[in-house]
């Protein structure tokens, strides 16, 4: 008898344990993990510093409520926020975007928001309505009104931003959409235009943030000045936590009683976030950048020439391998699982790689070799059928 709503199409094995960047299933088979649980476990599955911080907190107190001040929230907010921003803690990426959407409307008194086709911001009504993917919205109408869409990287989108918009929301790299990066000039033009038009810029860093692209937030690699940043996924390395960060000037719209959530800022989740941010040092980020360079060099040499690969994209350790229509990404993922390597899909037949940021360079390169082998074999089989 079924017990769980079938909202997820699941793989055949259950993952029962993990160490560093290796996972083991219920049959005892081990895998090299290029997923991080969809960009979550960036410090791997046995990070002793996170374990220590979380067990210390478990021994003290798990939860109070937001009716009492929390020095842990203050500490994590200091480590997380860019200069001049405040944090609101919640439990997921979609909630962080809900908070951003609500704050933007309340602060500006305007209702319109510009979002982008092929973007993804979550599954609750506000975030889903901001998500530029009809498949995700089907069956849920009426959606939240006042949202318009433009094409990502389209110069026309910049002109569309007029002062009757409350906000523009975007990802610096569209993750679920297929790992498509914003062009530097375009991102900069959007940011500039938002400020000229008094429109708030919300940068969704749920997938790109916390070091995934080689800097704490991906927008920091571009000339952008967001008013609001959303974060989640890797922030707690697997404990559920999200955060909306916004400029101090916005605080007047988010006074007592305007927004809230019971579990937001939970002490156990916050203790994990503190341990994550303590380890997200400039030296660590430099290592991520170096590993990324080695990985992209190997992928350019080995994956790009393959007959089934159109191109590769991404930044840091957020990678999209764009497969052509000779193969289906689901089949590639299944074959890679057989070979002991876990990967992810993204839209447009993209094989997405989000390895733990702590993975050794040797294992990252080993992964490229294994993916190359599998794609070569699949490509050869496809070509022999033709
Ligand atoms: C860019 C982006 N925003 C928001 C979300 C939603 O986050 P969550 O699943 O934690 O609600 C995701 C999840 O994949 C995401 O990639």
Short mmCIF file of C-alpha atoms and ligand atoms in Angstrom, two decimals:
data_model
loop_
_atom_site.label_atom_id
_atom_site.label_comp_id
_atom_site.label_asym_id
_atom_site.label_seq_id
_atom_site.Cartn_x
_atom_site.Cartn_y
_atom_site.Cartn_z
CA UNK A 1 0.00 0.00 0.00
CA UNK A 2 1.35 3.39 -0.95
CA UNK A 3 2.30 5.70 1.93
CA UNK A 4 3.87 8.72 0.24
CA UNK A 5 2.43 11.08 -2.39
CA UNK A 6 4.17 10.30 -5.65
CA UNK A 7 5.46 13.85 -6.20
CA UNK A 8 8.99 12.59 -6.94
CA UNK A 9 10.10 10.15 -9.59
CA UNK A 10 12.64 8.18 -7.59
CA UNK A 11 15.75 6.17 -8.38
CA UNK A 12 15.76 2.48 -7.40
CA UNK A 13 18.21 2.69 -4.46
CA UNK A 14 18.06 4.28 -1.04
CA UNK A 15 21.12 6.16 0.15
CA UNK A 16 21.80 5.03 3.70
CA UNK A 17 25.15 6.56 4.63
CA UNK A 18 27.77 8.98 3.47
CA UNK A 19 31.37 9.90 4.10
CA UNK A 20 33.13 12.97 2.70
CA UNK A 21 31.87 12.92 -0.91
CA UNK A 22 31.04 9.20 -1.10
CA UNK A 23 27.58 7.74 -0.58
CA UNK A 24 26.49 4.17 0.12
CA UNK A 25 23.16 2.62 -0.81
CA UNK A 26 21.06 -0.06 0.87
CA UNK A 27 22.85 -2.76 -1.14
CA UNK A 28 26.24 -1.61 0.13
CA UNK A 29 27.22 -0.09 -3.22
CA UNK A 30 29.26 3.13 -2.96
CA UNK A 31 29.04 6.14 -5.26
CA UNK A 32 31.11 9.20 -6.03
CA UNK A 33 28.65 12.01 -5.42
CA UNK A 34 28.26 14.80 -7.97
CA UNK A 35 24.94 16.01 -6.54
CA UNK A 36 25.47 17.22 -2.93
CA UNK A 37 21.77 16.38 -2.46
CA UNK A 38 20.93 19.02 -5.11
CA UNK A 39 23.50 21.59 -4.07
CA UNK A 40 23.07 21.18 -0.33
CA UNK A 41 25.88 19.14 1.25
CA UNK A 42 28.76 21.28 0.00
CA UNK A 43 30.92 20.27 2.94
CA UNK A 44 30.19 16.61 2.30
CA UNK A 45 28.57 14.02 4.49
CA UNK A 46 30.90 13.76 7.50
CA UNK A 47 32.19 17.25 8.22
CA UNK A 48 33.44 17.00 11.79
CA UNK A 49 33.25 20.75 12.48
CA UNK A 50 29.56 20.88 11.54
CA UNK A 51 28.89 17.69 13.49
CA UNK A 52 30.59 19.16 16.56
CA UNK A 53 28.72 22.47 16.41
CA UNK A 54 25.37 20.75 15.87
CA UNK A 55 25.90 18.18 18.66
CA UNK A 56 26.93 20.95 21.06
CA UNK A 57 23.73 22.79 20.24
CA UNK A 58 21.65 19.60 20.56
CA UNK A 59 23.01 19.24 24.08
CA UNK A 60 21.96 22.80 24.99
CA UNK A 61 18.59 23.66 23.45
CA UNK A 62 16.95 22.87 20.10
CA UNK A 63 14.27 25.48 19.72
CA UNK A 64 12.95 28.51 21.52
CA UNK A 65 10.87 30.83 19.37
CA UNK A 66 11.43 34.13 17.68
CA UNK A 67 9.78 35.83 20.66
CA UNK A 68 13.18 35.64 22.36
CA UNK A 69 16.37 37.15 20.97
CA UNK A 70 18.99 34.75 19.58
CA UNK A 71 22.69 35.55 19.67
CA UNK A 72 23.22 32.65 17.25
CA UNK A 73 20.98 34.41 14.70
CA UNK A 74 22.97 37.60 15.21
CA UNK A 75 26.28 35.78 14.69
CA UNK A 76 25.11 33.93 11.57
CA UNK A 77 23.56 37.10 10.14
CA UNK A 78 26.90 38.91 10.63
CA UNK A 79 28.76 36.16 8.81
CA UNK A 80 26.20 35.82 6.03
CA UNK A 81 25.08 39.36 5.19
CA UNK A 82 26.95 41.70 2.91
CA UNK A 83 27.68 45.07 4.56
CA UNK A 84 24.50 47.04 5.30
CA UNK A 85 22.06 44.12 5.04
CA UNK A 86 19.83 42.44 7.62
CA UNK A 87 18.70 38.80 7.70
CA UNK A 88 15.33 37.10 8.05
CA UNK A 89 15.72 33.36 8.73
CA UNK A 90 13.33 30.76 7.37
CA UNK A 91 13.48 27.09 6.40
CA UNK A 92 13.88 26.77 2.64
CA UNK A 93 14.60 28.51 -0.62
CA UNK A 94 10.98 28.94 -1.55
CA UNK A 95 10.27 30.61 1.81
CA UNK A 96 13.23 32.95 1.37
CA UNK A 97 11.76 34.01 -1.98
CA UNK A 98 8.28 34.40 -0.47
CA UNK A 99 9.79 36.72 2.13
CA UNK A 100 11.59 38.67 -0.59
CA UNK A 101 8.42 39.00 -2.69
CA UNK A 102 6.36 40.14 0.30
CA UNK A 103 9.00 42.60 1.46
CA UNK A 104 9.33 44.09 -2.03
CA UNK A 105 5.58 44.67 -2.30
CA UNK A 106 5.22 46.01 1.21
CA UNK A 107 8.20 48.34 1.06
CA UNK A 108 7.49 49.81 -2.38
CA UNK A 109 3.69 49.77 -2.20
CA UNK A 110 3.79 48.47 -5.80
CA UNK A 111 2.67 45.03 -6.89
CA UNK A 112 4.33 44.24 -10.23
CA UNK A 113 7.38 41.99 -10.35
CA UNK A 114 9.50 41.06 -13.36
CA UNK A 115 10.81 37.49 -13.44
CA UNK A 116 12.49 35.45 -16.18
CA UNK A 117 11.50 32.63 -18.44
CA UNK A 118 13.28 29.41 -17.57
CA UNK A 119 13.91 30.65 -14.02
CA UNK A 120 13.12 28.69 -10.87
CA UNK A 121 12.29 30.15 -7.48
CA UNK A 122 10.35 27.44 -5.64
CA UNK A 123 7.01 25.73 -5.25
CA UNK A 124 4.88 27.81 -2.88
CA UNK A 125 2.34 30.11 -4.52
CA UNK A 126 4.46 33.25 -4.63
CA UNK A 127 7.69 31.53 -5.63
CA UNK A 128 5.92 29.26 -8.10
CA UNK A 129 4.23 32.26 -9.67
CA UNK A 130 7.69 33.82 -10.10
CA UNK A 131 8.96 30.64 -11.72
CA UNK A 132 9.17 30.93 -15.50
CA UNK A 133 8.26 27.35 -16.25
CA UNK A 134 4.68 26.49 -17.14
CA UNK A 135 5.10 22.80 -16.40
CA UNK A 136 5.59 23.71 -12.74
CA UNK A 137 2.53 25.98 -12.69
CA UNK A 138 0.08 23.73 -14.53
CA UNK A 139 -3.08 23.00 -12.56
CA UNK A 140 -2.51 25.64 -9.90
CA UNK A 141 -4.21 28.67 -11.37
CA UNK A 142 -5.03 31.34 -10.47
CA UNK A 143 -1.43 32.21 -9.70
CA UNK A 144 -0.33 35.31 -7.82
CA UNK A 145 -1.16 38.25 -10.09
CA UNK A 146 1.15 41.07 -11.11
CA UNK A 147 4.07 38.99 -12.36
CA UNK A 148 5.50 39.54 -15.83
CA UNK A 149 8.14 37.50 -17.59
CA UNK A 150 10.98 38.39 -19.94
CA UNK A 151 13.65 36.32 -21.65
CA UNK A 152 16.82 35.77 -19.67
CA UNK A 153 19.87 37.49 -21.17
CA UNK A 154 17.62 39.46 -23.54
CA UNK A 155 18.65 43.15 -23.80
CA UNK A 156 14.94 44.03 -24.34
CA UNK A 157 14.27 42.88 -20.77
CA UNK A 158 16.31 45.79 -19.43
CA UNK A 159 14.01 48.32 -21.11
CA UNK A 160 10.99 46.52 -19.73
CA UNK A 161 11.96 47.58 -16.19
CA UNK A 162 9.97 50.74 -15.46
CA UNK A 163 9.26 52.47 -12.18
CA UNK A 164 5.86 50.83 -11.81
CA UNK A 165 7.59 47.54 -10.89
CA UNK A 166 8.18 46.68 -7.23
CA UNK A 167 11.03 44.31 -8.03
CA UNK A 168 12.97 42.22 -10.49
CA UNK A 169 13.95 38.70 -9.44
CA UNK A 170 16.64 36.65 -11.14
CA UNK A 171 19.22 33.91 -10.70
CA UNK A 172 22.79 34.74 -11.69
CA UNK A 173 22.94 31.24 -13.16
CA UNK A 174 19.61 29.57 -13.91
CA UNK A 175 20.17 26.27 -12.13
CA UNK A 176 17.07 24.13 -12.56
CA UNK A 177 16.61 25.81 -15.94
CA UNK A 178 19.74 24.07 -17.28
CA UNK A 179 22.75 25.88 -15.76
CA UNK A 180 22.51 28.93 -18.02
CA UNK A 181 24.64 31.83 -16.82
CA UNK A 182 23.65 35.47 -17.10
CA UNK A 183 25.95 37.52 -19.35
CA UNK A 184 28.07 39.93 -17.31
CA UNK A 185 26.94 42.99 -19.30
CA UNK A 186 23.30 42.02 -19.09
CA UNK A 187 23.37 41.35 -15.34
CA UNK A 188 25.08 44.67 -14.80
CA UNK A 189 22.57 46.50 -17.03
CA UNK A 190 19.62 44.95 -15.15
CA UNK A 191 21.12 45.98 -11.81
CA UNK A 192 21.78 49.53 -13.02
CA UNK A 193 18.34 49.91 -14.54
CA UNK A 194 16.64 48.68 -11.35
CA UNK A 195 18.35 51.39 -9.35
CA UNK A 196 17.60 54.08 -11.92
CA UNK A 197 13.91 53.11 -11.87
CA UNK A 198 13.64 52.65 -8.09
CA UNK A 199 12.86 48.98 -8.57
CA UNK A 200 14.23 46.49 -6.03
CA UNK A 201 16.62 43.88 -7.34
CA UNK A 202 16.16 40.43 -5.78
CA UNK A 203 18.98 38.01 -6.54
CA UNK A 204 18.04 34.41 -5.87
CA UNK A 205 21.24 32.76 -4.64
CA UNK A 206 19.52 29.66 -3.32
CA UNK A 207 21.50 27.39 -5.64
CA UNK A 208 24.44 29.62 -6.62
CA UNK A 209 25.27 30.88 -3.11
CA UNK A 210 27.45 29.72 -0.21
CA UNK A 211 30.53 29.19 -2.34
CA UNK A 212 29.01 27.07 -5.11
CA UNK A 213 30.37 29.29 -7.89
CA UNK A 214 33.68 30.12 -6.18
CA UNK A 215 32.55 33.21 -4.24
CA UNK A 216 30.18 33.43 -1.28
CA UNK A 217 27.45 34.71 -3.61
CA UNK A 218 27.63 34.47 -7.40
CA UNK A 219 26.53 38.10 -7.93
CA UNK A 220 29.81 39.21 -6.31
CA UNK A 221 31.60 38.22 -9.52
CA UNK A 222 29.60 40.85 -11.42
CA UNK A 223 29.02 44.53 -11.06
CA UNK A 224 25.66 44.08 -9.34
CA UNK A 225 24.05 45.74 -6.35
CA UNK A 226 21.12 43.62 -5.14
CA UNK A 227 18.66 45.04 -2.63
CA UNK A 228 17.59 41.58 -1.53
CA UNK A 229 19.43 38.24 -1.67
CA UNK A 230 17.87 34.86 -0.96
CA UNK A 231 19.82 31.87 0.31
CA UNK A 232 19.09 28.29 1.41
CA UNK A 233 20.30 24.87 0.18
CA UNK A 234 24.00 24.76 1.20
CA UNK A 235 23.56 27.18 4.09
CA UNK A 236 22.88 24.37 6.58
CA UNK A 237 24.77 21.58 4.75
CA UNK A 238 21.63 19.42 5.01
CA UNK A 239 19.80 20.91 7.98
CA UNK A 240 16.83 22.92 6.70
CA UNK A 241 17.50 26.64 6.74
CA UNK A 242 16.87 29.55 4.40
CA UNK A 243 17.52 33.25 4.69
CA UNK A 244 16.39 36.45 3.07
CA UNK A 245 18.93 39.22 3.27
CA UNK A 246 17.87 42.78 2.54
CA UNK A 247 19.23 46.28 2.77
CA UNK A 248 18.75 47.98 6.15
CA UNK A 249 16.59 50.64 4.51
CA UNK A 250 13.91 47.99 3.90
CA UNK A 251 13.53 47.25 7.63
CA UNK A 252 10.70 49.76 8.06
CA UNK A 253 8.41 47.50 6.00
CA UNK A 254 9.16 44.35 7.97
CA UNK A 255 8.22 45.39 11.52
CA UNK A 256 6.72 43.15 14.24
CA UNK A 257 3.85 41.02 12.98
CA UNK A 258 4.46 41.64 9.27
CA UNK A 259 6.08 38.29 8.53
CA UNK A 260 7.20 35.22 10.43
CA UNK A 261 7.64 31.47 10.66
CA UNK A 262 7.76 29.18 13.70
CA UNK A 263 10.92 27.29 12.80
CA UNK A 264 12.83 30.12 11.10
CA UNK A 265 16.12 30.70 12.91
CA UNK A 266 15.90 27.35 14.68
CA UNK A 267 18.98 26.91 16.84
CA UNK A 268 20.03 23.49 15.56
CA UNK A 269 19.80 24.59 11.92
CA UNK A 270 21.58 27.84 12.79
CA UNK A 271 24.42 25.97 14.50
CA UNK A 272 25.00 24.10 11.24
CA UNK A 273 24.92 27.37 9.27
CA UNK A 274 27.43 28.90 11.65
CA UNK A 275 29.79 25.94 11.13
CA UNK A 276 29.34 26.19 7.34
CA UNK A 277 30.10 29.91 7.26
CA UNK A 278 33.10 29.52 9.57
CA UNK A 279 34.60 27.18 6.99
CA UNK A 280 33.70 29.32 3.98
CA UNK A 281 36.98 31.21 4.25
CA UNK A 282 38.76 33.11 1.44
CA UNK A 283 41.29 30.22 1.31
CA UNK A 284 38.49 27.69 0.93
CA UNK A 285 36.90 29.73 -1.87
CA UNK A 286 40.27 30.01 -3.63
CA UNK A 287 40.51 26.22 -3.52
CA UNK A 288 37.03 25.94 -5.05
CA UNK A 289 38.13 28.29 -7.86
CA UNK A 290 41.30 26.27 -8.46
CA UNK A 291 39.43 22.98 -8.52
CA UNK A 292 36.91 24.54 -10.89
CA UNK A 293 39.68 25.55 -13.29
CA UNK A 294 41.10 22.04 -13.33
CA UNK A 295 37.63 20.57 -13.79
CA UNK A 296 36.67 22.89 -16.66
CA UNK A 297 40.03 22.22 -18.37
CA UNK A 298 39.38 18.48 -18.18
CA UNK A 299 35.77 18.84 -19.35
CA UNK A 300 36.78 21.04 -22.28
CA UNK A 301 39.36 18.49 -23.31
CA UNK A 302 37.33 15.32 -22.76
CA UNK A 303 33.60 16.06 -22.76
CA UNK A 304 33.19 18.86 -25.28
CA UNK A 305 34.50 16.85 -28.27
CA UNK A 306 32.07 13.97 -27.64
CA UNK A 307 29.39 13.38 -30.28
CA UNK A 308 26.52 13.56 -27.75
CA UNK A 309 27.69 16.77 -26.04
CA UNK A 310 26.67 20.18 -27.38
CA UNK A 311 28.49 22.35 -24.87
CA UNK A 312 29.30 22.79 -21.20
CA UNK A 313 28.40 25.73 -19.00
CA UNK A 314 28.56 26.97 -15.44
CA UNK A 315 30.85 28.48 -12.89
CA UNK A 316 32.79 27.19 -9.91
CA UNK A 317 31.47 23.72 -9.14
CA UNK A 318 28.03 24.31 -10.70
CA UNK A 319 28.20 22.65 -14.09
CA UNK A 320 25.86 21.88 -16.96
CA UNK A 321 26.77 19.36 -19.63
CA UNK A 322 24.35 20.06 -22.47
CA UNK A 323 23.50 16.83 -24.23
CA UNK A 324 22.16 16.81 -27.75
CA UNK A 325 18.98 15.06 -28.80
CA UNK A 326 20.76 11.78 -29.59
CA UNK A 327 20.62 10.89 -25.89
CA UNK A 328 18.28 11.42 -22.96
CA UNK A 329 19.78 12.79 -19.78
CA UNK A 330 17.74 10.35 -17.66
CA UNK A 331 19.40 7.42 -19.44
CA UNK A 332 22.84 8.93 -18.93
CA UNK A 333 22.15 9.42 -15.22
CA UNK A 334 20.95 5.81 -14.88
CA UNK A 335 24.07 4.49 -16.62
CA UNK A 336 26.32 6.67 -14.46
CA UNK A 337 24.60 5.27 -11.37
CA UNK A 338 25.45 1.77 -12.58
CA UNK A 339 29.06 2.90 -12.84
CA UNK A 340 29.00 4.32 -9.29
CA UNK A 341 28.61 8.03 -9.93
CA UNK A 342 25.62 10.18 -8.96
CA UNK A 343 24.61 13.16 -11.11
CA UNK A 344 21.54 15.36 -11.63
CA UNK A 345 19.32 16.44 -14.47
CA UNK A 346 18.31 20.02 -15.30
CA UNK A 347 15.99 21.39 -17.98
CA UNK A 348 16.86 21.16 -21.68
CA UNK A 349 18.52 17.73 -21.49
CA UNK A 350 21.27 19.03 -19.23
CA UNK A 351 23.42 16.75 -17.11
CA UNK A 352 24.01 18.84 -13.99
CA UNK A 353 27.01 18.39 -11.72
CA UNK A 354 26.98 19.85 -8.22
CA UNK A 355 29.75 17.97 -6.39
CA UNK A 356 30.45 18.73 -2.75
CA UNK A 357 32.84 21.70 -2.73
CA UNK A 358 35.19 19.65 -0.56
CA UNK A 359 35.66 16.92 -3.20
CA UNK A 360 39.34 16.40 -3.98
CA UNK A 361 40.62 17.51 -7.37
CA UNK A 362 41.67 13.92 -8.07
CA UNK A 363 38.10 12.66 -7.56
CA UNK A 364 36.61 15.53 -9.57
CA UNK A 365 38.86 14.54 -12.46
CA UNK A 366 38.09 10.86 -11.92
CA UNK A 367 34.41 11.80 -12.25
CA UNK A 368 35.06 13.52 -15.58
CA UNK A 369 36.84 10.39 -16.82
CA UNK A 370 33.90 8.21 -15.81
CA UNK A 371 31.35 10.54 -17.37
CA UNK A 372 33.46 10.66 -20.55
CA UNK A 373 33.55 6.88 -20.71
CA UNK A 374 29.79 6.53 -20.24
CA UNK A 375 29.00 9.22 -22.81
CA UNK A 376 31.45 7.69 -25.28
CA UNK A 377 29.82 4.29 -24.91
CA UNK A 378 26.31 5.72 -25.26
CA UNK A 379 27.42 7.85 -28.23
CA UNK A 380 29.00 4.84 -29.96
CA UNK A 381 25.81 2.80 -29.44
CA UNK A 382 23.65 5.61 -30.82
CA UNK A 383 25.89 6.05 -33.86
CA UNK A 384 25.99 2.32 -34.61
CA UNK A 385 22.16 2.32 -34.71
CA UNK A 386 22.11 5.12 -37.28
C1 LIG B 1 17.34 29.15 -7.55
C2 LIG B 1 16.41 28.43 -6.64
N1 LIG B 1 15.52 29.13 -5.93
C3 LIG B 1 14.66 28.54 -5.09
C4 LIG B 1 14.64 27.17 -4.94
C5 LIG B 1 13.66 26.53 -4.00
O1 LIG B 1 14.32 26.09 -2.87
P1 LIG B 1 13.62 25.02 -1.89
O2 LIG B 1 13.51 23.75 -2.65
O3 LIG B 1 14.55 24.96 -0.71
O4 LIG B 1 12.30 25.58 -1.53
C6 LIG B 1 15.56 26.40 -5.66
C7 LIG B 1 15.55 24.93 -5.55
O5 LIG B 1 16.05 24.22 -6.37
C8 LIG B 1 16.46 27.04 -6.53
O6 LIG B 1 17.33 26.35 -7.27
#
